[in-house]
Every structure is written in C-alpha cells, then in structure tokens.
Amino acid sequence: MKVRVGFLGPLGTYTHQAAHEYFQDSVIYNERKTIAETLESLETLDYAVVPRENSIFGSVIETFDGLKVLKRGSIQDEVVLKIQHCLVVKKGARLSDIDCVISHEQALGQCQKFLAERLPSATTTGMISTAAAAQKVSKSQTLNVAAICSEICVTTFENLEILVRGIQDQNSNYTRFFVLGRNPDINPSFTHALLRVTPQRGCTDSDTTFDLTELLKTIDLSVIHIDRRPAPVSEPFLDTYFLEVVSSSKKASEWPEQLSQSISRVRGKGYLVEIIGRW
Amino acid sequence: MKVRVGFLGPLGTYTHQAAHEYFQDSVIYNERKTIAETLESLETLDYAVVPRENSIFGSVIETFDGLKVLKRGSIQDEVVLKIQHCLVVKKGARLSDIDCVISHEQALGQCQKFLAERLPSATTTGMISTAAAAQKVSKSQTLNVAAICSEICVTTFENLEILVRGIQDQNSNYTRFFVLGRNPDINPSFTHALLRVTPQRGCTDSDTTFDLTELLKTIDLSVIHIDRRPAPVSEPFLDTYFLEVVSSSKKASEWPEQLSQSISRVRGKGYLVEIIGRW
C-alpha cells in the first residue's frame, strides 16, 4: 500500500509544496482543512506536514497548540522552504496579455514592486488563498488573468505555466515545516530533539514562580528555539514550553545518553516532560 | 493639564476596563484603533495600556511586535484583569424580557452554558466586538436585546445596567496588561524588569547557532516569562527575545546593581540588549 501524507491544504499551498519537496511523487497526498486536523490525521495516515514558523511572521500558534495535545506520532524531520512567489498564467499567455493579477492579499502585498514595475496598468484582486487564485486562472477561458502563487500550482492545476519566478519584493522569506510520522523512522544519528515541558506548581524552588533559568540549567543542553503556549489545564498563566535542543557533545555517540539523562533530571524536579521529536 | 492615557479601543473594551482600574476617573482616555497605534501614542500622550497575554489564548503578538520597535517610553507597571463577562440590558429590562443576545462570537462561545440554562429560547447574534454589542443595546428602543460585554460598558454607554455578572463558563480567564509611560514613574523598589535581547550572528560560541541556555547563564537572573518574535532585520530566523526577570536577591537593595551587571555581561558577549520595563 502506498504511503499516505496529510498536509495543511488546499492543494497548491506552500505546505503542499514543502510536503512534495520532502516526499516527491512516491506518496498519496491527503489535504486537511486546519492544522489541528492535519495533526489528528496521524491517527489514520502515515505522515503529516505542518508549518512551524515563518521568518517574517514568527511561530505558527495553531501548530504548537496542536502539539500540546498530540495523541499519535512524533516529529521526525524539518523542511525549510524559501517562499518564492511565482507569476502563473494560462499556457501561452505573455506578460503583455495580463491586465489582471489575482492572489491572496498578503501575496499581492509582498510583490508590490514587481507589479508596479512590470505590470503597472494591471488591476489586482484579492482571493481567499494563493491556491484558489491559481485554480481560477486554470479554469479561465481567457489569457489576461495571472495568479501569484507557489510553484507547485502548475503541477496541481491544469493548463498553467510559470511566467516569472521569485517576484516577491523581499527575498528573505522562509518557512520551516515539521514532518511528523505516525510510526516515525528516527534517524539513529539524530542531532535535534523537541521537548514539551510543563512546570507543575510546586516544582520550582520558590514554590510559586516558574524560573526558566533554573529549568535550562537542569536541562543542561543547548536550547536553540523556545516557544510557550498556555498549558492545556484550567490553571491561569501556567505555560507549556517547547524547547528545541541540539547535540552539543563533541562525541556524537554520547548524545542520546545525554538527552536521556537530561529528561530524567527534569522529571526529578517534578516537571512533566516528553520528547515529541527527534531528527 | 490632565494626564492623558491611550488604550486599545473602542471604548468599552477590556483594555479600557484595565486602564480604568489603574487610572480611575482622574485622567482623560484616548482610544486607539490598533495596538501599534496605542504604543505610538506615547509620542504625544502620557501613558498607554495594551494587552500582554491572556491565560487561555496566550501572548498578544501585536504587542510584542510593537515593543520590538518602541521609540518612546517604557513599561512601568502591569495590571491583571479577570475577564468577567456581564449580561447587560437596557435599564429596567428583566431576564424574562430577553429574546436576543448579541456579542462578539468569542464571548458568546464563552457563555454557552449560561445561555443554555438561563436563556434557552433566546437567539444569539455575532457582532464585531463586545463593545459594539453594548452600544447597540444602549441605542435600542426595546427591552428584548441583551449584550455580553465588560462591566465598564454600563458607564461608557447610556441607559444600561448589569443584569448578571460573571456569566462565562470557564472561571479562569485572565488578561495581563502592560502600562507604559512616556516619562515613566519608576517605582524605586521595582522587582520586575523586561529585557529585549537580540543575538547578533557571531556572538555565540558556536558562531552559527544561538544558544538560549548560554544566554540565560550569562544573564544569571530568574527569568519568569519569555517571548520571541522575528527580529526587525532582514536576516531570516534571527529572533528578538523578551525576558521578564525578577529580583532573586534576598537583599532587595542589591537588585538594581545585579540587573545592571547582568546587562553589562550580556552586552559583553555581543548581544543587543535594552531594559524596556521596570515595575
């Protein structure tokens, strides 16, 4: 049976593109409407791909809220995608044919310079998503409408081609994605791990206030990213922390043991802690 | 001249209520449309009040994005408000008069149990904000419409009264607000400070990867909250961190000196660091 991969849809999104860069054409893609549903798809599918953070907009809150209550599977890899907006047209259309450009408002905003210089007289219209814009162009009977969307749209929808690639004003727009597996294939020489840590009242020295400095001293590993979200409990202002730790040991062979000792130390201080990813 | 306070409007919001709990009736309130505009109002107003985090929904991203580029003023205090939804009606209306309840969808959703038990046959209608719902009831010619909104709405809009207070299903819904001053009155015995820290490439040992554990060891103060947002530079995945530190010294008199030494140590390692609040 073919491997099945859930992703945040619809078809043609940048998450679809990230999933495709990772799994190529060897799998069956299953779109999901929300990040929560994508993560829950691991109950039945083999893999799931969700956005983790964008270099301009920051962490994706829905993903971390989903990871708070993840029931099945774990993170097994990460994909970084450069967000390259493309000007996509009906096959055969030239730049001089275009008098209308459609896309999500955010994408239109990110390509203002290109539009002003190369298509100064074209009108722009906002759509619900970049993928919806590509689909509309694909179904159009005329050559005068172009979409701003991801590269993968030209293989997802029919009769489309890329006229200009990388038309965004700002070149440093990247998104990181998590690849989760239902029964993950952990790389035995993994160097990164994601820890989910929730302090319990009473597990810190002062008995009332959580101290992150003390927690990191107890973990005693290199922490390269941190995110916090309200813990899934009714106690106000109790947070769950997501800590990405990396192997700092010169001897790579010692790292799994270091990680395991770190978890024991943190549990010993009364924190709830789980490893929810290794890659 | 009377003191002027900017807040995230419109009138009747929970931020308005938090500002009122702090400054009472002694000041002039100036509503602003966005959090960015509220923070920028410190160029001309004396104080500004913005939401920092909610115990259910987490940190308020717009506030931290505004603090990244704060040009004028600093945080001088914090207010914690219990979010108490009230059933507000035209003066004289009784529960049996109500056949329609209006509010922001989120507030309606948070009071489902109350509505099902006490107003089972009333219809509900979503509005753009809880304050807009209160205003609509205030202008209504009939007694059959109630709003779910903050307590302060009954003093902000005319002809209203609170029929039932605290009608939310979940009782532990709190929001913390920052109070910023254009020329802040720093309490000389302040115990909290908010540090804004941006790593520079090359300021960490490994030269490529930021290590939060090393940063916190260098700071060597108790860190009780942390937030991260993309740094206001074009380099992808470089973050600005907001660290709330507290006095851990038994001798309170040593704390300002401890804080100042901590800042020097962090600067010595090449980080950009500013104290943007003391309270």
Coordinates of N, CA and C in Angstrom, one line a residue, chain B residues 22-108:
Chain B
Y22 N -6.7 51.0 36.6 CA -5.4 51.5 37.0 C -5.5 53.0 37.3
F23 N -6.1 53.8 36.4 CA -6.0 55.2 36.5 C -7.3 55.9 37.0
Q24 N -8.4 55.0 37.2 CA -9.7 55.5 37.7 C -10.2 56.7 36.9
D25 N -10.9 57.7 37.5 CA -11.5 58.7 36.8 C -10.7 60.0 36.7
S26 N -9.4 59.9 37.1 CA -8.6 61.1 37.2 C -7.9 61.5 35.9
V27 N -8.1 60.8 34.8 CA -7.4 61.0 33.6 C -8.3 61.1 32.4
I28 N -7.8 61.6 31.2 CA -8.5 61.6 30.0 C -8.1 60.4 29.2
Y29 N -9.1 59.6 28.8 CA -8.8 58.4 28.0 C -8.9 58.7 26.5
N30 N -7.9 58.2 25.7 CA -7.9 58.4 24.3 C -7.8 57.0 23.6
E31 N -8.9 56.6 22.9 CA -8.9 55.3 22.3 C -8.1 55.3 21.0
R32 N -7.4 54.1 20.7 CA -6.7 53.9 19.5 C -7.2 52.7 18.8
K33 N -7.0 52.6 17.5 CA -7.6 51.5 16.7 C -6.8 50.2 16.8
T34 N -5.5 50.3 16.9 CA -4.6 49.1 16.9 C -3.7 49.2 18.1
I35 N -3.0 48.1 18.3 CA -2.0 48.1 19.4 C -0.8 48.9 19.0
A36 N -0.4 48.8 17.7 CA 0.7 49.6 17.2 C 0.4 51.1 17.4
E37 N -0.8 51.5 17.1 CA -1.1 53.0 17.3 C -1.2 53.3 18.7
T38 N -1.6 52.4 19.6 CA -1.6 52.7 21.0 C -0.2 52.9 21.5
L39 N 0.7 52.1 21.1 CA 2.1 52.2 21.6 C 2.7 53.5 21.0
E40 N 2.4 53.8 19.7 CA 2.9 55.0 19.1 C 2.3 56.3 19.8
S41 N 1.2 56.1 20.4 CA 0.5 57.3 21.0 C 1.4 57.9 22.1
L42 N 2.4 57.2 22.6 CA 3.3 57.7 23.6 C 4.2 58.9 23.1
E43 N 4.2 59.1 21.8 CA 4.8 60.3 21.3 C 4.1 61.5 21.8
T44 N 2.8 61.4 22.0 CA 2.1 62.6 22.4 C 1.3 62.5 23.7
L45 N 0.9 61.3 24.1 CA 0.2 61.1 25.3 C 1.1 60.7 26.5
D46 N 0.6 60.7 27.7 CA 1.4 60.4 28.9 C 1.6 58.9 29.2
Y47 N 0.5 58.2 28.9 CA 0.5 56.7 29.2 C -0.2 55.9 28.1
A48 N 0.1 54.6 28.1 CA -0.6 53.8 27.1 C -0.8 52.4 27.8
V49 N -2.0 51.8 27.5 CA -2.3 50.5 28.1 C -2.6 49.5 26.9
V50 N -1.8 48.4 26.9 CA -2.0 47.4 25.9 C -2.1 46.0 26.5
P51 N -2.8 45.0 25.9 CA -2.9 43.7 26.5 C -1.5 43.0 26.2
R52 N -1.1 42.2 27.2 CA 0.2 41.5 27.1 C -0.1 40.0 26.8
E53 N -0.9 39.4 27.6 CA -1.2 38.0 27.3 C -2.5 37.6 28.1
N54 N -3.2 36.6 27.5 CA -4.4 36.1 28.0 C -4.2 34.7 28.5
S55 N -4.8 34.3 29.6 CA -4.5 33.0 30.2 C -4.9 31.8 29.3
I56 N -5.9 32.0 28.4 CA -6.4 31.0 27.5 C -5.7 31.1 26.1
F57 N -5.6 32.3 25.6 CA -5.2 32.5 24.2 C -3.7 32.8 24.1
G58 N -3.0 33.0 25.2 CA -1.5 33.2 25.1 C -1.1 34.7 24.9
S59 N 0.2 34.8 24.5 CA 0.7 36.1 24.3 C 0.1 36.9 23.1
V60 N 0.1 38.2 23.3 CA -0.5 39.1 22.2 C 0.6 39.5 21.3
I61 N 0.7 38.9 20.1 CA 1.8 39.0 19.2 C 2.0 40.5 18.8
E62 N 0.9 41.2 18.5 CA 1.0 42.6 18.1 C 1.7 43.5 19.1
T63 N 1.5 43.2 20.4 CA 2.1 43.9 21.5 C 3.6 43.7 21.4
F64 N 4.1 42.5 21.3 CA 5.5 42.2 21.2 C 6.1 42.8 20.0
D65 N 5.4 42.7 18.8 CA 5.9 43.3 17.6 C 6.0 44.8 17.8
G66 N 5.1 45.4 18.5 CA 5.2 46.9 18.8 C 6.4 47.2 19.7
L67 N 6.6 46.3 20.7 CA 7.7 46.5 21.6 C 9.1 46.4 21.0
K68 N 9.1 45.6 19.9 CA 10.4 45.5 19.1 C 10.9 46.8 18.6
V69 N 10.0 47.7 18.3 CA 10.4 49.0 17.6 C 9.9 50.2 18.5
L70 N 9.7 49.9 19.8 CA 9.2 51.0 20.7 C 10.2 52.2 20.6
K71 N 9.7 53.4 20.3 CA 10.6 54.5 20.1 C 10.6 55.4 21.4
R72 N 9.5 55.4 22.1 CA 9.3 56.4 23.1 C 8.6 55.7 24.3
G73 N 9.2 55.9 25.5 CA 8.5 55.4 26.8 C 9.0 54.0 27.1
S74 N 8.5 53.5 28.3 CA 8.8 52.2 28.7 C 7.7 51.7 29.6
I75 N 7.7 50.4 29.9 CA 6.7 49.7 30.7 C 7.0 50.1 32.2
Q76 N 5.9 50.6 32.9 CA 6.1 50.9 34.3 C 5.3 50.1 35.2
D77 N 4.4 49.3 34.7 CA 3.5 48.5 35.6 C 2.7 47.5 34.7
E78 N 2.1 46.6 35.5 CA 1.3 45.5 34.9 C 0.0 45.5 35.6
V79 N -1.1 45.2 34.9 CA -2.4 45.0 35.5 C -3.0 43.7 35.1
V80 N -3.5 42.9 36.1 CA -4.1 41.6 35.7 C -5.6 41.8 35.9
L81 N -6.4 41.5 34.9 CA -7.8 41.7 34.9 C -8.5 40.3 34.8
K82 N -9.4 40.0 35.7 CA -10.2 38.8 35.5 C -11.3 39.1 34.4
I83 N -11.3 38.3 33.3 CA -12.3 38.6 32.3 C -13.7 38.1 32.8
Q84 N -14.5 39.1 33.2 CA -15.8 38.8 33.7 C -16.9 39.3 32.7
H85 N -17.4 38.3 31.9 CA -18.5 38.7 31.0 C -19.7 39.0 31.8
C86 N -20.4 40.1 31.4 CA -21.7 40.5 32.1 C -22.8 40.5 31.1
L87 N -24.0 40.1 31.5 CA -25.2 40.3 30.7 C -25.8 41.7 31.0
V88 N -25.7 42.5 29.9 CA -26.0 43.9 30.1 C -27.3 44.2 29.3
V89 N -28.2 44.9 29.9 CA -29.5 45.2 29.3 C -29.9 46.7 29.4
K90 N -30.9 47.1 28.7 CA -31.5 48.4 28.9 C -32.0 48.5 30.3
K91 N -31.8 49.7 30.9 CA -32.3 49.8 32.3 C -33.8 49.4 32.4
G92 N -34.1 48.6 33.4 CA -35.5 48.2 33.6 C -35.8 46.8 33.0
A93 N -35.0 46.3 32.1 CA -35.3 45.0 31.5 C -35.0 43.9 32.5
R94 N -35.9 42.9 32.4 CA -35.7 41.7 33.3 C -35.3 40.5 32.4
L95 N -34.8 39.5 33.0 CA -34.3 38.3 32.2 C -35.4 37.8 31.3
S96 N -36.6 37.8 31.8 CA -37.8 37.3 31.0 C -38.1 38.1 29.8
D97 N -37.6 39.4 29.7 CA -37.8 40.2 28.6 C -36.9 39.8 27.4
I98 N -35.8 39.2 27.7 CA -34.7 39.0 26.7 C -35.0 37.8 25.7
D99 N -35.1 38.1 24.4 CA -35.2 37.1 23.4 C -34.1 37.1 22.4
C100 N -33.1 38.0 22.6 CA -31.9 38.0 21.7 C -30.7 38.5 22.4
V101 N -29.6 37.8 22.3 CA -28.3 38.1 23.0 C -27.3 38.4 21.9
I102 N -26.6 39.6 22.0 CA -25.6 39.9 21.0 C -24.3 40.1 21.6
S103 N -23.2 39.8 20.9 CA -21.8 40.0 21.4 C -20.8 39.5 20.3
H104 N -19.5 39.6 20.6 CA -18.5 39.1 19.8 C -18.7 37.5 19.9
E105 N -18.5 36.8 18.7 CA -18.6 35.4 18.7 C -17.9 34.7 19.8
Q106 N -16.7 35.2 20.1 CA -15.8 34.5 21.1 C -16.5 34.6 22.5
A107 N -17.1 35.7 22.8 CA -17.7 35.9 24.1 C -19.0 35.1 24.1
L108 N -19.8 35.0 23.0 CA -21.0 34.2 23.0 C -20.6 32.7 23.3

